PDB file of C-alpha atoms in Angstrom:
ATOM      1  CA  MET A 705     102.037  83.821  83.993  1.00 61.00           C
ATOM      2  CA  ASP A 706      98.763  82.179  84.867  1.00 60.00           C
ATOM      3  CA  SER A 707     100.495  78.809  85.074  1.00 56.00           C
ATOM      4  CA  ALA A 708     102.654  80.260  87.854  1.00 59.00           C
ATOM      5  CA  GLY A 709      99.560  80.979  89.915  1.00 62.00           C
ATOM      6  CA  VAL A 710      99.441  84.687  89.174  1.00 69.00           C
ATOM      7  CA  VAL A 711      97.613  87.036  86.863  1.00 83.00           C
ATOM      8  CA  GLY A 712      98.906  90.386  85.727  1.00 90.00           C
ATOM      9  CA  SER A 713     101.307  91.798  83.165  1.00 94.00           C
ATOM     10  CA  PHE A 714     104.961  91.889  82.215  1.00 95.00           C
ATOM     11  CA  ALA A 715     106.700  94.376  79.954  1.00 97.00           C
ATOM     12  CA  LEU A 716     110.276  94.759  78.806  1.00 97.00           C
ATOM     13  CA  LEU A 717     111.676  97.690  76.833  1.00 97.00           C
ATOM     14  CA  GLU A 718     114.940  97.369  74.927  1.00 95.00           C
ATOM     15  CA  ASN A 719     116.214 100.917  75.175  1.00 94.00           C
ATOM     16  CA  GLY A 720     118.477 100.893  72.134  1.00 89.00           C
ATOM     17  CA  SER A 721     115.902  99.692  69.613  1.00 90.00           C
ATOM     18  CA  GLY A 722     112.732 100.758  71.391  1.00 91.00           C
ATOM     19  CA  LYS A 723     111.402  97.213  71.043  1.00 93.00           C
ATOM     20  CA  PHE A 724     108.662  96.306  73.533  1.00 93.00           C
ATOM     21  CA  THR A 725     107.812  92.836  74.766  1.00 94.00           C
ATOM     22  CA  ILE A 726     104.476  92.876  76.599  1.00 95.00           C
ATOM     23  CA  ALA A 727     102.371  90.140  78.144  1.00 93.00           C
ATOM     24  CA  ASN A 728      98.757  91.282  78.730  1.00 92.00           C
ATOM     25  CA  LEU A 729      98.729  94.716  77.086  1.00 94.00           C
ATOM     26  CA  SER A 730      95.394  95.833  78.508  1.00 92.00           C
ATOM     27  CA  HIS A 731      96.519  95.098  82.064  1.00 92.00           C
ATOM     28  CA  TYR A 732      99.841  96.843  81.458  1.00 94.00           C
ATOM     29  CA  LYS A 733      98.250 100.012  80.082  1.00 94.00           C
ATOM     30  CA  ASP A 734      94.954 100.261  81.922  1.00 92.00           C
ATOM     31  CA  THR A 735      95.111  98.513  85.305  1.00 90.00           C
ATOM     32  CA  ALA A 736      96.068 100.969  88.041  1.00 91.00           C
ATOM     33  CA  SER A 737      96.928  99.645  91.490  1.00 92.00           C
ATOM     34  CA  SER A 738      98.451 100.970  94.680  1.00 93.00           C
ATOM     35  CA  PRO A 739     102.212 101.327  94.208  1.00 95.00           C
ATOM     36  CA  LEU A 740     102.850  99.892  97.682  1.00 93.00           C
ATOM     37  CA  SER A 741     106.485 100.273  98.719  1.00 91.00           C
ATOM     38  CA  SER A 742     107.586 100.837  95.106  1.00 94.00           C
ATOM     39  CA  PHE A 743     106.432 104.404  95.836  1.00 94.00           C
ATOM     40  CA  PHE A 744     109.496 104.766  98.065  1.00 92.00           C
ATOM     41  CA  ILE A 745     111.468 105.717  94.948  1.00 94.00           C
ATOM     42  CA  LEU A 746     110.211 109.267  95.427  1.00 94.00           C
ATOM     43  CA  PRO A 747     110.845 109.807  99.160  1.00 93.00           C
ATOM     44  CA  SER A 748     114.272 108.212  98.675  1.00 93.00           C
ATOM     45  CA  LEU A 749     115.195 110.787  96.042  1.00 95.00           C
ATOM     46  CA  ILE A 750     113.715 113.679  98.012  1.00 95.00           C
ATOM     47  CA  ALA A 751     115.547 112.529 101.140  1.00 93.00           C
ATOM     48  CA  LEU A 752     118.847 112.191  99.277  1.00 93.00           C
ATOM     49  CA  ASP A 753     118.443 115.728  97.939  1.00 94.00           C
ATOM     50  CA  LYS A 754     117.663 117.087 101.404  1.00 91.00           C
ATOM     51  CA  GLY A 755     120.359 115.107 103.208  1.00 90.00           C
ATOM     52  CA  ILE A 756     117.829 113.102 105.240  1.00 87.00           C
ATOM     53  CA  ILE A 757     119.423 109.994 103.748  1.00 84.00           C
ATOM     54  CA  ASN A 758     123.166 110.477 103.617  1.00 74.00           C
ATOM     55  CA  HIS A 759     125.413 109.223 100.860  1.00 66.00           C
ATOM     56  CA  ASN A 760     127.086 106.554 102.997  1.00 64.00           C
ATOM     57  CA  GLN A 761     126.070 103.178 101.589  1.00 59.00           C
ATOM     58  CA  ALA A 762     126.223 101.518 105.010  1.00 54.00           C
ATOM     59  CA  SER A 763     123.362 103.737 106.192  1.00 55.00           C
ATOM     60  CA  TRP A 764     120.910 102.789 103.442  1.00 62.00           C
ATOM     61  CA  ALA A 765     117.817 100.911 104.540  1.00 64.00           C
ATOM     62  CA  SER A 766     116.036  98.363 102.426  1.00 65.00           C
ATOM     63  CA  LEU A 767     113.448  99.884 100.115  1.00 59.00           C
ATOM     64  CA  ASP A 768     110.834  97.584 101.606  1.00 61.00           C
ATOM     65  CA  SER A 769     111.476  98.788 105.174  1.00 79.00           C
ATOM     66  CA  THR A 770     108.108 100.434 105.684  1.00 81.00           C
ATOM     67  CA  THR A 771     108.789 101.857 109.137  1.00 84.00           C
ATOM     68  CA  TYR A 772     112.009 103.490 107.942  1.00 86.00           C
ATOM     69  CA  TYR A 773     110.301 105.175 105.013  1.00 87.00           C
ATOM     70  CA  GLN A 774     107.243 106.178 107.011  1.00 87.00           C
ATOM     71  CA  ASN A 775     109.604 108.178 109.202  1.00 89.00           C
ATOM     72  CA  ILE A 776     111.262 109.724 106.159  1.00 90.00           C
ATOM     73  CA  ILE A 777     107.906 110.673 104.626  1.00 91.00           C
ATOM     74  CA  THR A 778     106.912 112.317 107.910  1.00 90.00           C
ATOM     75  CA  GLN A 779     110.134 114.351 107.870  1.00 91.00           C
ATOM     76  CA  ILE A 780     109.594 115.386 104.252  1.00 92.00           C
ATOM     77  CA  GLY A 781     105.990 116.453 104.838  1.00 89.00           C
ATOM     78  CA  ARG A 782     102.754 115.943 102.944  1.00 85.00           C
ATOM     79  CA  GLN A 783     102.909 119.147 100.896  1.00 89.00           C
ATOM     80  CA  THR A 784     106.368 118.373  99.513  1.00 91.00           C
ATOM     81  CA  ILE A 785     105.277 114.838  98.627  1.00 90.00           C
ATOM     82  CA  ILE A 786     102.191 116.160  96.822  1.00 89.00           C
ATOM     83  CA  LYS A 787     104.243 118.783  94.963  1.00 91.00           C
ATOM     84  CA  ILE A 788     106.666 116.150  93.638  1.00 92.00           C
ATOM     85  CA  ILE A 789     103.869 113.749  92.685  1.00 92.00           C
ATOM     86  CA  ASP A 790     102.158 116.530  90.742  1.00 91.00           C
ATOM     87  CA  SER A 791     105.359 117.761  89.083  1.00 93.00           C
ATOM     88  CA  ILE A 792     106.251 114.363  87.611  1.00 93.00           C
ATOM     89  CA  HIS A 793     102.627 113.305  86.992  1.00 90.00           C
ATOM     90  CA  TYR A 794     103.004 110.221  89.167  1.00 90.00           C
ATOM     91  CA  GLY A 795     100.029 107.889  89.067  1.00 87.00           C
ATOM     92  CA  LYS A 796      96.366 108.719  89.495  1.00 83.00           C
ATOM     93  CA  GLY A 797      94.262 109.827  92.426  1.00 75.00           C
ATOM     94  CA  VAL A 798      95.253 111.885  95.434  1.00 72.00           C
ATOM     95  CA  VAL A 799      97.404 111.473  98.496  1.00 74.00           C
ATOM     96  CA  SER A 800      95.088 110.667 101.374  1.00 69.00           C
ATOM     97  CA  ALA A 801      95.476 112.350 104.739  1.00 69.00           C
ATOM     98  CA  ASN A 802      96.872 109.094 106.132  1.00 75.00           C
ATOM     99  CA  MET A 803     100.594 109.664 105.665  1.00 76.00           C
ATOM    100  CA  ASP A 804     101.360 106.155 106.904  1.00 78.00           C
ATOM    101  CA  GLU A 805      99.412 104.319 104.211  1.00 85.00           C
ATOM    102  CA  PHE A 806      98.506 106.501 101.210  1.00 89.00           C
ATOM    103  CA  TRP A 807     100.789 104.471  98.939  1.00 89.00           C
ATOM    104  CA  LYS A 808      98.873 101.297  99.784  1.00 90.00           C
ATOM    105  CA  ASP A 809      95.342 102.373 100.788  1.00 88.00           C
ATOM    106  CA  GLY A 810      94.058 102.792  97.224  1.00 88.00           C
ATOM    107  CA  SER A 811      93.964 106.593  97.223  1.00 88.00           C
ATOM    108  CA  LEU A 812      97.008 106.741  94.934  1.00 92.00           C
ATOM    109  CA  LYS A 813      97.301 104.275  92.058  1.00 93.00           C
ATOM    110  CA  ILE A 814      99.717 103.697  89.201  1.00 95.00           C
ATOM    111  CA  THR A 815      99.813 101.534  86.064  1.00 95.00           C
ATOM    112  CA  ALA A 816     102.625  99.230  85.018  1.00 96.00           C
ATOM    113  CA  ASP A 817     103.188 101.518  82.020  1.00 96.00           C
ATOM    114  CA  GLU A 818     103.744 104.472  84.350  1.00 96.00           C
ATOM    115  CA  GLN A 819     106.062 102.445  86.578  1.00 97.00           C
ATOM    116  CA  LEU A 820     108.236 101.511  83.607  1.00 97.00           C
ATOM    117  CA  GLY A 821     108.407 105.135  82.512  1.00 96.00           C
ATOM    118  CA  LEU A 822     109.425 106.230  85.997  1.00 96.00           C
ATOM    119  CA  VAL A 823     112.294 103.773  86.387  1.00 97.00           C
ATOM    120  CA  LYS A 824     113.552 104.742  82.927  1.00 97.00           C
ATOM    121  CA  ARG A 825     113.614 108.394  83.979  1.00 97.00           C
ATOM    122  CA  VAL A 826     115.538 107.443  87.116  1.00 96.00           C
ATOM    123  CA  PHE A 827     118.114 105.529  85.074  1.00 97.00           C
ATOM    124  CA  PHE A 828     118.751 108.473  82.760  1.00 97.00           C
ATOM    125  CA  LYS A 829     118.592 110.946  85.675  1.00 96.00           C
ATOM    126  CA  GLU A 830     115.700 112.847  84.104  1.00 97.00           C
ATOM    127  CA  LEU A 831     113.642 113.452  87.248  1.00 96.00           C
ATOM    128  CA  PRO A 832     113.667 116.871  88.998  1.00 95.00           C
ATOM    129  CA  PHE A 833     116.229 115.791  91.575  1.00 96.00           C
ATOM    130  CA  GLN A 834     119.969 116.215  91.800  1.00 95.00           C
ATOM    131  CA  LYS A 835     121.703 113.933  89.330  1.00 96.00           C
ATOM    132  CA  ARG A 836     123.937 112.690  92.130  1.00 94.00           C
ATOM    133  CA  SER A 837     120.876 111.643  94.143  1.00 94.00           C
ATOM    134  CA  GLN A 838     119.519 109.684  91.181  1.00 95.00           C
ATOM    135  CA  GLU A 839     122.896 108.023  90.649  1.00 94.00           C
ATOM    136  CA  ILE A 840     123.034 107.034  94.320  1.00 92.00           C
ATOM    137  CA  PHE A 841     119.504 105.661  94.146  1.00 93.00           C
ATOM    138  CA  LYS A 842     120.571 103.462  91.228  1.00 94.00           C
ATOM    139  CA  LYS A 843     123.237 101.971  93.495  1.00 92.00           C
ATOM    140  CA  MET A 844     120.606 101.403  96.185  1.00 89.00           C
ATOM    141  CA  ILE A 845     118.549  99.135  93.923  1.00 92.00           C
ATOM    142  CA  LEU A 846     121.457  97.199  92.357  1.00 94.00           C
ATOM    143  CA  LYS A 847     120.862  93.576  93.380  1.00 93.00           C
ATOM    144  CA  GLU A 848     123.215  91.526  91.186  1.00 94.00           C
ATOM    145  CA  ASP A 849     126.464  92.504  89.490  1.00 96.00           C
ATOM    146  CA  ASN A 850     128.590  89.893  87.740  1.00 94.00           C
ATOM    147  CA  SER A 851     130.573  89.420  84.537  1.00 92.00           C
ATOM    148  CA  ASN A 852     127.425  88.648  82.517  1.00 92.00           C
ATOM    149  CA  TYR A 853     124.938  91.282  83.653  1.00 94.00           C
ATOM    150  CA  LYS A 854     123.769  93.793  86.228  1.00 96.00           C
ATOM    151  CA  LEU A 855     120.256  93.460  87.620  1.00 96.00           C
ATOM    152  CA  SER A 856     118.616  96.353  89.454  1.00 96.00           C
ATOM    153  CA  TYR A 857     115.101  96.343  90.837  1.00 95.00           C
ATOM    154  CA  LEU A 858     112.799  97.116  93.723  1.00 93.00           C
ATOM    155  CA  THR A 859     109.905  95.001  94.891  1.00 92.00           C
ATOM    156  CA  ALA A 860     106.614  95.654  96.635  1.00 91.00           C
ATOM    157  CA  ALA A 861     103.932  93.307  97.917  1.00 89.00           C
ATOM    158  CA  ASP A 862     100.651  93.414  99.808  1.00 88.00           C
ATOM    159  CA  PRO A 863     100.018  90.079 101.542  1.00 80.00           C
ATOM    160  CA  THR A 864      96.331  90.886 102.001  1.00 81.00           C
ATOM    161  CA  THR A 865      95.641  91.236  98.264  1.00 80.00           C
ATOM    162  CA  ASN A 866      98.720  89.448  96.843  1.00 81.00           C
ATOM    163  CA  ASN A 867      99.353  92.550  94.716  1.00 87.00           C
ATOM    164  CA  THR A 868     103.058  92.684  93.812  1.00 92.00           C
ATOM    165  CA  TRP A 869     105.445  94.849  91.823  1.00 95.00           C
ATOM    166  CA  VAL A 870     108.946  94.239  90.523  1.00 96.00           C
ATOM    167  CA  VAL A 871     110.308  97.280  88.708  1.00 97.00           C
ATOM    168  CA  GLY A 872     113.825  97.789  87.369  1.00 97.00           C
ATOM    169  CA  TYR A 873     116.284  97.143  84.572  1.00 98.00           C
ATOM    170  CA  GLU A 874     118.949  94.763  83.359  1.00 96.00           C
ATOM    171  CA  GLU A 875     122.279  95.837  81.867  1.00 96.00           C
ATOM    172  CA  GLU A 876     123.940  93.327  79.567  1.00 93.00           C
ATOM    173  CA  ASN A 877     126.762  93.906  77.066  1.00 90.00           C
ATOM    174  CA  THR A 878     126.271  97.700  77.295  1.00 89.00           C
ATOM    175  CA  HIS A 879     122.553  97.372  76.471  1.00 93.00           C
ATOM    176  CA  ILE A 880     119.791  98.497  78.836  1.00 96.00           C
ATOM    177  CA  TYR A 881     116.485  96.665  79.234  1.00 97.00           C
ATOM    178  CA  PHE A 882     113.767  98.151  81.431  1.00 98.00           C
ATOM    179  CA  PHE A 883     111.099  95.875  82.896  1.00 98.00           C
ATOM    180  CA  VAL A 884     108.025  95.838  85.075  1.00 98.00           C
ATOM    181  CA  LEU A 885     106.194  92.831  86.478  1.00 96.00           C
ATOM    182  CA  HIS A 886     102.833  93.478  88.112  1.00 94.00           C
ATOM    183  CA  THR A 887     100.970  90.478  89.467  1.00 88.00           C
ATOM    184  CA  THR A 888      98.071  89.544  91.649  1.00 79.00           C
ATOM    185  CA  GLY A 889      98.702  86.107  93.105  1.00 63.00           C
ATOM    186  CA  LYS A 890      95.952  83.531  93.371  1.00 65.00           C
ATOM    187  CA  THR A 891      97.765  82.473  96.520  1.00 59.00           C
ATOM    188  CA  ALA A 892     100.157  84.269  98.841  1.00 55.00           C
ATOM    189  CA  THR A 893     102.914  81.821  97.901  1.00 48.00           C
ATOM    190  CA  ALA A 894     102.676  82.697  94.229  1.00 51.00           C
ATOM    191  CA  SER A 895     102.660  86.380  95.029  1.00 49.00           C
ATOM    192  CA  ASN A 896     105.747  86.172  97.209  1.00 58.00           C
ATOM    193  CA  ASN A 897     107.679  84.519  94.386  1.00 82.00           C
ATOM    194  CA  SER A 898     107.530  87.551  92.102  1.00 86.00           C
ATOM    195  CA  VAL A 899     111.317  87.922  91.833  1.00 90.00           C
ATOM    196  CA  THR A 900     111.655  84.223  91.032  1.00 90.00           C
ATOM    197  CA  LEU A 901     109.002  84.639  88.353  1.00 90.00           C
ATOM    198  CA  LEU A 902     110.783  87.702  86.968  1.00 92.00           C
ATOM    199  CA  LYS A 903     114.055  85.810  86.613  1.00 92.00           C
ATOM    200  CA  LYS A 904     112.270  82.883  85.004  1.00 92.00           C
ATOM    201  CA  ILE A 905     110.746  85.205  82.408  1.00 91.00           C
ATOM    202  CA  LEU A 906     114.059  86.955  81.750  1.00 92.00           C
ATOM    203  CA  LEU A 907     115.856  83.629  81.296  1.00 92.00           C
ATOM    204  CA  GLN A 908     113.159  82.465  78.886  1.00 91.00           C
ATOM    205  CA  GLN A 909     113.769  85.650  76.893  1.00 89.00           C
ATOM    206  CA  GLY A 910     117.519  84.941  76.758  1.00 89.00           C
ATOM    207  CA  PHE A 911     118.650  87.392  79.434  1.00 86.00           C
ATOM    208  CA  LEU A 912     120.937  86.956  82.476  1.00 88.00           C
ATOM    209  CA  GLN A 913     123.440  84.922  80.464  1.00 79.00           C
ATOM    210  CA  GLY A 914     125.703  87.565  78.936  1.00 69.00           C
ATOM    211  CA  LEU A 915     124.508  86.651  75.454  1.00 73.00           C
ATOM    212  CA  ARG A 916     122.304  89.624  74.555  1.00 65.00           C
TER     213      ARG A 916
END
């Protein structure tokens, strides 16, 4: 990844075999960073359960719409957010009093390993939310769906630090592959190309072609 102008880690888990492919193990396991807007997984699920987000696809906002999710988090309330974070053992640290920025101000941090585990639990509807809410959330993050594969992910980026996340999974020939890409760009341009980098890595590994 360094040749792409970024440093960080990439991991891919083949669910059927349990095989892991990891680039930069120490970073993947030990480096905790602010989740940024990838944290919006949790308020999305809470809001779906509570009816704050309805089940009409046309009403869904982009997961990187910070203003939209700040409003949702305010409606949910700090105590409910903290309770859910504690119940699923999400990340490290505490939720700061700043409800507009705790997911990006460094008070709450998460590792790439934890991110991968979380998206896997979402896929199998194992989180303490209604199964219907988790199924709807999976539709919210579906980005590509064609005859060869389905690609689902959410992204997050901080232009001030070039810290980026791409978290999700690929479905190909009935097999599921979970992935996480966590990078810190040497330049803002490199950081903003995290999805392009993800697809490049997946193609190099033989994915996105219907051949797996």
